[in-house]
Tab-separated table of C-alpha atoms in Angstrom:
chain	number	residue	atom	x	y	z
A	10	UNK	CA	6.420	-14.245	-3.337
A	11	UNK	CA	9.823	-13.937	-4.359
A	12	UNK	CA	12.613	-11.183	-3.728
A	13	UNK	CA	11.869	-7.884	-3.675
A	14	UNK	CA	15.175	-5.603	-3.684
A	15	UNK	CA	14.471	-1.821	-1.888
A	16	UNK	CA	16.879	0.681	-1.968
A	17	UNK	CA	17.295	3.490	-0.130
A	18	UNK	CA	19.945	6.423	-0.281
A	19	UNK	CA	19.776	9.283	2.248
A	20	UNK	CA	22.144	12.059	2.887
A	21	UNK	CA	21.199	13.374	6.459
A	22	UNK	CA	18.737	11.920	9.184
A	23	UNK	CA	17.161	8.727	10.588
A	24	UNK	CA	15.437	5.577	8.877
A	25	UNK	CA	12.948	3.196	10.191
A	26	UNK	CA	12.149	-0.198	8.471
A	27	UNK	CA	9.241	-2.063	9.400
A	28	UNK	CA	9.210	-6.185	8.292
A	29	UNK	CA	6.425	-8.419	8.737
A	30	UNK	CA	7.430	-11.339	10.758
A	31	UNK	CA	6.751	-13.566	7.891
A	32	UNK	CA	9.041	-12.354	5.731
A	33	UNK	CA	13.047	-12.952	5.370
A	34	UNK	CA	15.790	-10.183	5.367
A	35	UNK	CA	18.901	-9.016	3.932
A	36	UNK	CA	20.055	-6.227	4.666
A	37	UNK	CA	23.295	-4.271	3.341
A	38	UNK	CA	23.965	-1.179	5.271
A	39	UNK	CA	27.147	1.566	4.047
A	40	UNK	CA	27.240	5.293	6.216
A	41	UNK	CA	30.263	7.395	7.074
A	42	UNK	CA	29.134	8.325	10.542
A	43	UNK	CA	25.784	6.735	11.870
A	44	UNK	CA	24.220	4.248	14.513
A	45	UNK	CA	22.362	0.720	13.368
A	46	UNK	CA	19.958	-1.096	15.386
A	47	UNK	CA	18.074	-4.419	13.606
A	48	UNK	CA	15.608	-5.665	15.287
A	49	UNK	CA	16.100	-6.443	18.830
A	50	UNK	CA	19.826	-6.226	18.866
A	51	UNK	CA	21.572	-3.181	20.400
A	52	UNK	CA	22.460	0.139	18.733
A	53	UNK	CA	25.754	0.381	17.318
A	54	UNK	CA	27.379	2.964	16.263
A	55	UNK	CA	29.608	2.672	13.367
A	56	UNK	CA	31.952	5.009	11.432
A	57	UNK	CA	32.509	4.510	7.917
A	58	UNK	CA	31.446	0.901	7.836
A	59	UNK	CA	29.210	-1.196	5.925
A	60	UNK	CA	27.402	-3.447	8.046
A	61	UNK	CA	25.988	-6.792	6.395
A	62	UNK	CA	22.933	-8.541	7.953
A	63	UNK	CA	21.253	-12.103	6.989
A	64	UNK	CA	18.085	-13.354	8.522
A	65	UNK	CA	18.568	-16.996	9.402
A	66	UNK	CA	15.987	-18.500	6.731
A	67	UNK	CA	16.612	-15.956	4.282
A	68	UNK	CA	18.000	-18.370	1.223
A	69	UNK	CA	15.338	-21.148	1.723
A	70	UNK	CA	12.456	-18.507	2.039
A	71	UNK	CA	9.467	-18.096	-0.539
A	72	UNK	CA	9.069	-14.219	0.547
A	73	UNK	CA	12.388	-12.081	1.189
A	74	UNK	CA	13.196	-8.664	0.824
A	75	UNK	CA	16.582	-7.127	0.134
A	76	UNK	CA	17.223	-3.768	1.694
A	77	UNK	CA	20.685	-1.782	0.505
A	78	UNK	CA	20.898	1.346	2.585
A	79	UNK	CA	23.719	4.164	1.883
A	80	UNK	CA	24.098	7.500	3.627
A	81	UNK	CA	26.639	10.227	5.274
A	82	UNK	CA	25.116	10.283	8.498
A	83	UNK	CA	22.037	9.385	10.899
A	84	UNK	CA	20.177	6.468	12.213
A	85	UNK	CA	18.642	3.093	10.661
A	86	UNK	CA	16.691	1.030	12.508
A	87	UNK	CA	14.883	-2.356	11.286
A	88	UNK	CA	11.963	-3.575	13.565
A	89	UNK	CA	9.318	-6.374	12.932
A	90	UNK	CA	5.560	-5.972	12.484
């Protein structure tokens, strides 16, 4: 119960989060050149962006995770267990 903060820092290649479906996300995602995809949403590529997600029930949640990403280039994508 609680937050739980994760961060990850890559320089080249792809990264695949898996969430339970019980528990609330925020994500903060920075990369120079790279492609996104969070759960069932479409892939989008973004060039030196930072790209800021919120699950919809993450403030009033008991369990929530943080996730702050930062790399120069590849893939993240988020998916639900």
């Amino acid at each position: 119960n609680g937050e739980a903060v994760i961060s990850i820092r890559s320089l080249i290649g792809n990264i695949q989060i898996l969430i339970p479906y019980e528990v609330e996300v925020q994500l903060n995602h920075s990369i120079i050149v790279g492609s996104v995809t969070i759960f069932q949403e479409k892939e989008h590529r973004i060039v030196n962006e930072t790209v800021v997600y919120k699950s919809g029930e993450y403030d009033q949640a008991e369990q929530k995770v943080k996730i702050i990403t930062a790399g120069l280039t590849g893939k993240l994508e988020v998916k639900r267990v």
